[in-house]
Amino acid sequence: MKTAMLKTRGINHLALVCRDMAETVAFYTEALGMPLVKTVALPDGGQHFFFDCGGGSLLAFFWWPDAPPAAPGIASVKAFPMEPKTAVGSMNHVAFDMAESELEASVAQLQAAGVHVSVPMVVNHDDSPMGASRDMHEGVWVRSVYFRDPNGIMLEFAAVLRDFRPDDVAHAPARALEPVGAGEPVGA
């Protein structure tokens, strides 16, 4: 039996974990010229920042003051969204852009294919202290569905609901507790 093709529109964002948000912001905005378009303060003291990497795609970084150190070869989310932290330098998840009108159907289609959906409903991300709402409201800026591939890689279908505005960059980037020298590789 052939499964109907899901209607993704490419990569929405790739979410990585950084060791120092200020260092990361400087590199991506200054060295690579990618505009910082959205900043999010997480309820656990972490941050989630988004850069426009062109073509309608975003590159995102998480930062947590207590993130595990870099661990090459060990990088996967334990239980998203309840335990989303991964190690510095890891890939946290890949988000595929999808029309909002396709999100609800994607949950049913994934479940019908035997795919476990982390939260069996569409997550409404907003700027509230918790970062999400059970209900749709005008402050919701992206809606998401989370699931894993067979390798344990966290994937997301994401529908951004509005263009980013200057007031979406509202948080100063956090610094590492013990800053590493500029350009010095981790573990050097």
Short mmCIF file of C-alpha atoms in Angstrom, two decimals:
data_model
loop_
_atom_site.label_atom_id
_atom_site.label_comp_id
_atom_site.label_asym_id
_atom_site.label_seq_id
_atom_site.Cartn_x
_atom_site.Cartn_y
_atom_site.Cartn_z
CA MET A 1 0.00 0.00 0.00
CA LYS A 2 1.48 3.31 -1.09
CA THR A 3 1.32 6.17 1.44
CA ALA A 4 0.25 9.60 0.22
CA MET A 5 3.17 12.05 0.12
CA LEU A 6 3.24 14.57 2.94
CA LYS A 7 3.23 18.14 1.64
CA THR A 8 6.36 19.69 3.13
CA ARG A 9 7.84 22.78 1.50
CA GLY A 10 11.49 22.26 2.36
CA ILE A 11 13.46 22.94 5.53
CA ASN A 12 11.90 25.46 7.94
CA HIS A 13 14.84 25.47 10.36
CA LEU A 14 17.70 23.36 11.62
CA ALA A 15 18.06 23.63 15.40
CA LEU A 16 21.53 23.21 16.91
CA VAL A 17 22.89 23.72 20.42
CA CYS A 18 25.59 26.29 21.08
CA ARG A 19 27.98 26.79 23.98
CA ASP A 20 27.68 30.61 24.06
CA MET A 21 24.81 32.53 22.45
CA ALA A 22 26.64 35.86 22.23
CA GLU A 23 29.57 34.18 20.43
CA THR A 24 27.12 32.44 18.09
CA VAL A 25 25.17 35.62 17.34
CA ALA A 26 28.41 37.46 16.52
CA PHE A 27 29.60 34.71 14.18
CA TYR A 28 26.35 34.22 12.24
CA THR A 29 25.41 37.89 11.97
CA GLU A 30 28.89 39.34 11.43
CA ALA A 31 30.95 36.59 9.76
CA LEU A 32 28.13 35.04 7.72
CA GLY A 33 25.77 38.01 7.39
CA MET A 34 22.69 36.09 8.54
CA PRO A 35 20.16 38.41 10.19
CA LEU A 36 18.98 37.51 13.70
CA VAL A 37 15.19 37.47 13.25
CA LYS A 38 13.72 35.91 16.41
CA THR A 39 14.83 35.48 20.02
CA VAL A 40 13.04 33.35 22.60
CA ALA A 41 13.72 33.17 26.35
CA LEU A 42 12.96 29.62 27.50
CA PRO A 43 11.22 28.99 30.84
CA ASP A 44 14.22 26.97 32.12
CA GLY A 45 16.67 29.89 31.67
CA GLY A 46 17.81 28.87 28.21
CA GLN A 47 17.46 30.68 24.91
CA HIS A 48 16.35 29.79 21.35
CA PHE A 49 17.50 32.21 18.62
CA PHE A 50 16.67 32.12 14.89
CA PHE A 51 18.76 33.39 11.95
CA ASP A 52 17.53 33.96 8.38
CA CYS A 53 19.78 31.73 6.27
CA GLY A 54 18.09 32.64 2.98
CA GLY A 55 15.46 31.13 0.73
CA GLY A 56 12.86 31.34 3.49
CA SER A 57 14.87 28.94 5.70
CA LEU A 58 16.09 29.52 9.23
CA LEU A 59 19.04 28.26 11.26
CA ALA A 60 18.28 28.13 14.96
CA PHE A 61 20.35 27.62 18.10
CA PHE A 62 19.43 26.58 21.62
CA TRP A 63 21.57 27.68 24.57
CA TRP A 64 21.20 26.44 28.14
CA PRO A 65 23.40 27.47 31.08
CA ASP A 66 23.59 23.81 32.16
CA ALA A 67 23.73 22.08 28.77
CA PRO A 68 25.86 18.96 28.66
CA PRO A 69 29.34 19.54 27.24
CA ALA A 70 30.10 18.73 23.61
CA ALA A 71 30.03 14.98 23.07
CA PRO A 72 30.85 13.93 19.51
CA GLY A 73 28.78 10.91 18.58
CA ILE A 74 26.29 11.43 21.45
CA ALA A 75 23.54 13.78 20.41
CA SER A 76 19.81 13.19 20.55
CA VAL A 77 16.80 14.64 22.33
CA LYS A 78 15.61 12.51 25.27
CA ALA A 79 11.89 13.47 25.28
CA PHE A 80 10.72 16.50 23.34
CA PRO A 81 9.28 18.88 24.50
CA MET A 82 9.57 17.79 28.17
CA GLU A 83 13.35 17.15 28.07
CA PRO A 84 14.63 19.01 24.98
CA LYS A 85 18.28 19.64 25.93
CA THR A 86 21.09 18.15 23.89
CA ALA A 87 24.86 18.65 24.00
CA VAL A 88 26.76 21.67 22.70
CA GLY A 89 27.45 21.14 19.01
CA SER A 90 24.66 18.61 18.60
CA MET A 91 21.80 18.80 16.14
CA ASN A 92 18.66 19.12 18.25
CA HIS A 93 16.03 18.65 15.52
CA VAL A 94 15.20 19.37 11.88
CA ALA A 95 12.02 21.31 11.12
CA PHE A 96 10.34 20.99 7.73
CA ASP A 97 8.20 23.90 6.58
CA MET A 98 4.54 23.00 6.13
CA ALA A 99 1.36 24.93 5.45
CA GLU A 100 -0.67 25.42 8.62
CA SER A 101 -3.66 23.84 6.89
CA GLU A 102 -1.68 20.55 6.59
CA LEU A 103 -0.57 20.23 10.24
CA GLU A 104 -3.62 18.50 11.73
CA ALA A 105 -3.72 15.99 8.88
CA SER A 106 0.00 15.31 9.26
CA VAL A 107 -0.52 14.06 12.85
CA ALA A 108 -3.14 11.55 11.71
CA GLN A 109 -1.05 10.53 8.69
CA LEU A 110 2.07 9.98 10.81
CA GLN A 111 0.14 7.97 13.39
CA ALA A 112 -1.49 5.89 10.65
CA ALA A 113 2.01 5.05 9.40
CA GLY A 114 3.00 3.87 12.89
CA VAL A 115 5.10 6.93 13.70
CA HIS A 116 5.01 8.04 17.34
CA VAL A 117 4.14 11.75 17.54
CA SER A 118 5.78 13.30 20.64
CA VAL A 119 2.80 15.48 21.49
CA PRO A 120 -0.25 14.06 19.67
CA MET A 121 -1.53 17.52 18.81
CA VAL A 122 -0.29 20.67 17.13
CA VAL A 123 1.85 22.78 19.52
CA ASN A 124 1.06 26.53 19.49
CA HIS A 125 4.33 28.37 20.18
CA ASP A 126 3.92 31.88 21.57
CA ASP A 127 5.90 34.46 23.57
CA SER A 128 4.36 33.51 26.93
CA PRO A 129 6.65 32.47 29.82
CA MET A 130 5.99 28.78 28.98
CA GLY A 131 6.60 29.36 25.27
CA ALA A 132 3.46 27.52 24.19
CA SER A 133 -0.30 27.65 24.56
CA ARG A 134 -2.96 24.95 24.36
CA ASP A 135 -5.19 27.44 22.54
CA MET A 136 -4.70 29.35 19.30
CA HIS A 137 -4.48 33.13 19.83
CA GLU A 138 -3.00 36.16 18.07
CA GLY A 139 0.35 35.77 19.89
CA VAL A 140 1.04 32.32 18.37
CA TRP A 141 3.88 32.78 15.89
CA VAL A 142 4.54 29.17 14.85
CA ARG A 143 2.60 25.88 15.09
CA SER A 144 4.47 22.56 15.23
CA VAL A 145 4.18 18.78 15.17
CA TYR A 146 7.11 16.77 16.66
CA PHE A 147 8.14 13.18 15.88
CA ARG A 148 11.26 11.01 15.44
CA ASP A 149 12.85 9.18 12.53
CA PRO A 150 13.95 5.54 12.96
CA ASN A 151 17.37 6.70 14.17
CA GLY A 152 15.89 8.73 17.02
CA ILE A 153 16.41 12.06 15.24
CA MET A 154 13.80 14.58 16.32
CA LEU A 155 11.87 16.03 13.37
CA GLU A 156 9.25 18.75 13.22
CA PHE A 157 6.64 20.03 10.81
CA ALA A 158 6.46 23.79 11.39
CA ALA A 159 4.16 26.50 10.08
CA VAL A 160 5.28 30.08 10.77
CA LEU A 161 2.12 32.20 11.00
CA ARG A 162 3.48 35.69 10.43
CA ASP A 163 6.50 37.61 9.23
CA PHE A 164 9.15 38.35 11.86
CA ARG A 165 9.18 41.90 13.21
CA PRO A 166 11.90 43.99 14.88
CA ASP A 167 10.26 43.38 18.31
CA ASP A 168 10.79 39.62 17.86
CA VAL A 169 14.46 40.18 18.76
CA ALA A 170 13.83 41.04 22.41
CA HIS A 171 16.50 39.19 24.42
CA ALA A 172 20.20 39.87 24.89
CA PRO A 173 22.32 36.81 24.03
CA ALA A 174 23.51 34.82 27.04
CA ARG A 175 27.18 34.24 27.80
CA ALA A 176 28.79 30.95 28.75
CA LEU A 177 29.50 30.59 32.46
CA GLU A 178 33.16 29.98 31.59
CA PRO A 179 33.82 31.67 28.22
CA VAL A 180 36.19 29.89 25.86
CA GLY A 181 38.76 31.99 24.00
CA ALA A 182 37.62 33.30 20.62
CA GLY A 183 38.10 30.66 17.96
CA GLU A 184 39.44 28.13 20.48
CA PRO A 185 37.99 24.69 19.78
CA VAL A 186 36.05 22.94 22.53
CA GLY A 187 38.32 20.60 24.49
CA ALA A 188 41.53 22.36 23.34
#
